[in-house]
Amino acid sequence: MFVISVAAQLAGMHAQTLRTYDRLGLVTPHRTTGGGRRYSPRDVALLREVQRLSQNEGVNLAGIKRIIELTNQVEALQARVTEIAQELANVHVSYRRDLVPVQRSALVVWKPRHQR
């Protein structure tokens, strides 16, 4: 975890820019009990991505925020798909291999009522 000055230096930004991005909800660092910001390596990578999108791609901050939100949703959905796939694999393993599915059929015997 990095204090704001170190995170700003690692991201190549001014500390005030990090505060602005925090206020806008682009990057949400952890907080100490005293309210100080602590940035993780992932936060620093996100700050670099915000800078790249803004400077190189010309995306405005609202667009960047939406991109971040959608990226987070995709990651959450991918994690859920992985969980469901594992659950399905566990259910599949738990099937009894000695049981064989049988097709249901009926045998109907026709017997005339009257003999002629």
mmCIF file of C-alpha atoms in Angstrom:
data_model
loop_
_atom_site.group_PDB
_atom_site.id
_atom_site.type_symbol
_atom_site.label_atom_id
_atom_site.label_comp_id
_atom_site.label_asym_id
_atom_site.label_seq_id
_atom_site.Cartn_x
_atom_site.Cartn_y
_atom_site.Cartn_z
ATOM 1 C CA MET A 1 0.000 0.000 0.000
ATOM 2 C CA PHE A 2 1.272 3.423 -0.969
ATOM 3 C CA VAL A 3 0.608 6.860 0.479
ATOM 4 C CA ILE A 4 -0.759 9.387 -1.980
ATOM 5 C CA SER A 5 2.598 11.027 -2.739
ATOM 6 C CA VAL A 6 4.227 7.702 -3.647
ATOM 7 C CA ALA A 7 1.205 6.566 -5.677
ATOM 8 C CA ALA A 8 1.200 9.875 -7.548
ATOM 9 C CA GLN A 9 4.886 9.497 -8.345
ATOM 10 C CA LEU A 10 4.424 5.870 -9.486
ATOM 11 C CA ALA A 11 1.489 6.866 -11.694
ATOM 12 C CA GLY A 12 3.286 9.929 -13.053
ATOM 13 C CA MET A 13 0.644 12.344 -11.785
ATOM 14 C CA HIS A 14 0.236 15.115 -9.277
ATOM 15 C CA ALA A 15 -1.241 14.171 -5.893
ATOM 16 C CA GLN A 16 -4.085 16.635 -6.458
ATOM 17 C CA THR A 17 -5.052 14.685 -9.600
ATOM 18 C CA LEU A 18 -5.356 11.526 -7.481
ATOM 19 C CA ARG A 19 -7.605 13.378 -5.042
ATOM 20 C CA THR A 20 -9.771 14.552 -7.951
ATOM 21 C CA TYR A 21 -10.015 11.041 -9.382
ATOM 22 C CA ASP A 22 -10.990 9.768 -5.924
ATOM 23 C CA ARG A 23 -13.659 12.456 -5.598
ATOM 24 C CA LEU A 24 -15.038 11.540 -9.057
ATOM 25 C CA GLY A 25 -15.073 7.844 -8.186
ATOM 26 C CA LEU A 26 -12.570 6.813 -10.852
ATOM 27 C CA VAL A 27 -10.175 5.286 -8.346
ATOM 28 C CA THR A 28 -11.195 4.440 -4.799
ATOM 29 C CA PRO A 29 -8.186 3.927 -2.531
ATOM 30 C CA HIS A 30 -8.388 2.293 0.876
ATOM 31 C CA ARG A 31 -8.669 4.676 3.822
ATOM 32 C CA THR A 32 -6.828 4.632 7.104
ATOM 33 C CA THR A 33 -8.681 5.223 10.343
ATOM 34 C CA GLY A 34 -7.479 8.827 10.157
ATOM 35 C CA GLY A 35 -8.878 9.189 6.621
ATOM 36 C CA GLY A 36 -5.582 9.020 4.747
ATOM 37 C CA ARG A 37 -5.603 7.431 1.305
ATOM 38 C CA ARG A 38 -3.685 4.223 0.697
ATOM 39 C CA TYR A 39 -3.212 3.076 -2.893
ATOM 40 C CA SER A 40 -2.628 -0.540 -3.862
ATOM 41 C CA PRO A 41 -0.528 -1.605 -6.854
ATOM 42 C CA ARG A 42 -3.820 -2.262 -8.640
ATOM 43 C CA ASP A 43 -4.936 1.315 -7.908
ATOM 44 C CA VAL A 44 -1.674 2.633 -9.380
ATOM 45 C CA ALA A 45 -2.192 0.503 -12.512
ATOM 46 C CA LEU A 46 -5.734 1.872 -12.774
ATOM 47 C CA LEU A 47 -4.414 5.431 -12.459
ATOM 48 C CA ARG A 48 -2.020 4.764 -15.319
ATOM 49 C CA GLU A 49 -4.885 3.373 -17.405
ATOM 50 C CA VAL A 50 -7.003 6.459 -16.665
ATOM 51 C CA GLN A 51 -4.111 8.629 -17.798
ATOM 52 C CA ARG A 52 -3.608 6.566 -20.964
ATOM 53 C CA LEU A 53 -7.297 6.676 -21.888
ATOM 54 C CA SER A 54 -7.447 10.399 -21.247
ATOM 55 C CA GLN A 55 -4.244 11.468 -22.960
ATOM 56 C CA ASN A 56 -3.744 8.894 -25.719
ATOM 57 C CA GLU A 57 -7.308 7.934 -26.561
ATOM 58 C CA GLY A 58 -9.039 11.255 -25.887
ATOM 59 C CA VAL A 59 -11.699 9.735 -23.621
ATOM 60 C CA ASN A 60 -13.287 12.180 -21.186
ATOM 61 C CA LEU A 61 -13.494 11.381 -17.460
ATOM 62 C CA ALA A 62 -17.174 10.378 -17.621
ATOM 63 C CA GLY A 63 -16.334 7.909 -20.383
ATOM 64 C CA ILE A 64 -13.392 6.577 -18.414
ATOM 65 C CA LYS A 65 -15.623 6.068 -15.381
ATOM 66 C CA ARG A 66 -18.082 4.087 -17.506
ATOM 67 C CA ILE A 67 -15.266 1.986 -18.980
ATOM 68 C CA ILE A 68 -14.030 1.188 -15.472
ATOM 69 C CA GLU A 69 -17.547 0.247 -14.323
ATOM 70 C CA LEU A 70 -18.071 -2.032 -17.322
ATOM 71 C CA THR A 71 -14.653 -3.623 -16.865
ATOM 72 C CA ASN A 72 -15.496 -4.353 -13.223
ATOM 73 C CA GLN A 73 -18.823 -5.887 -14.266
ATOM 74 C CA VAL A 74 -17.121 -8.104 -16.834
ATOM 75 C CA GLU A 75 -14.589 -9.279 -14.239
ATOM 76 C CA ALA A 76 -17.362 -10.051 -11.747
ATOM 77 C CA LEU A 77 -19.353 -11.962 -14.373
ATOM 78 C CA GLN A 78 -16.281 -13.931 -15.441
ATOM 79 C CA ALA A 79 -15.650 -14.875 -11.818
ATOM 80 C CA ARG A 80 -19.279 -15.998 -11.464
ATOM 81 C CA VAL A 81 -19.058 -18.088 -14.655
ATOM 82 C CA THR A 82 -15.967 -19.778 -13.237
ATOM 83 C CA GLU A 83 -17.815 -20.507 -9.970
ATOM 84 C CA ILE A 84 -20.823 -21.949 -11.803
ATOM 85 C CA ALA A 85 -18.597 -24.068 -14.050
ATOM 86 C CA GLN A 86 -16.887 -25.487 -10.953
ATOM 87 C CA GLU A 87 -20.242 -26.196 -9.305
ATOM 88 C CA LEU A 88 -21.411 -27.956 -12.456
ATOM 89 C CA ALA A 89 -18.213 -30.007 -12.588
ATOM 90 C CA ASN A 90 -18.726 -31.005 -8.935
ATOM 91 C CA VAL A 91 -22.306 -32.085 -9.640
ATOM 92 C CA HIS A 92 -21.178 -34.046 -12.677
ATOM 93 C CA VAL A 93 -18.526 -35.873 -10.635
ATOM 94 C CA SER A 94 -21.112 -36.742 -7.989
ATOM 95 C CA TYR A 95 -23.324 -38.638 -10.452
ATOM 96 C CA ARG A 96 -23.383 -42.358 -9.793
ATOM 97 C CA ARG A 97 -21.689 -44.078 -12.676
ATOM 98 C CA ASP A 98 -23.399 -47.411 -11.944
ATOM 99 C CA LEU A 99 -26.811 -45.944 -12.702
ATOM 100 C CA VAL A 100 -27.809 -46.014 -16.338
ATOM 101 C CA PRO A 101 -30.671 -43.887 -17.623
ATOM 102 C CA VAL A 102 -33.548 -45.957 -18.955
ATOM 103 C CA GLN A 103 -35.952 -44.828 -21.622
ATOM 104 C CA ARG A 104 -39.493 -44.929 -20.391
ATOM 105 C CA SER A 105 -41.748 -46.985 -22.601
ATOM 106 C CA ALA A 106 -45.006 -48.803 -22.249
ATOM 107 C CA LEU A 107 -46.107 -52.125 -23.566
ATOM 108 C CA VAL A 108 -49.777 -52.315 -24.487
ATOM 109 C CA VAL A 109 -51.361 -55.660 -25.114
ATOM 110 C CA TRP A 110 -54.513 -55.583 -27.161
ATOM 111 C CA LYS A 111 -57.067 -58.181 -26.419
ATOM 112 C CA PRO A 112 -60.381 -58.202 -28.292
ATOM 113 C CA ARG A 113 -63.531 -58.303 -26.153
ATOM 114 C CA HIS A 114 -65.513 -60.693 -28.280
ATOM 115 C CA GLN A 115 -64.302 -63.751 -30.003
ATOM 116 C CA ARG A 116 -66.206 -64.481 -33.230
#
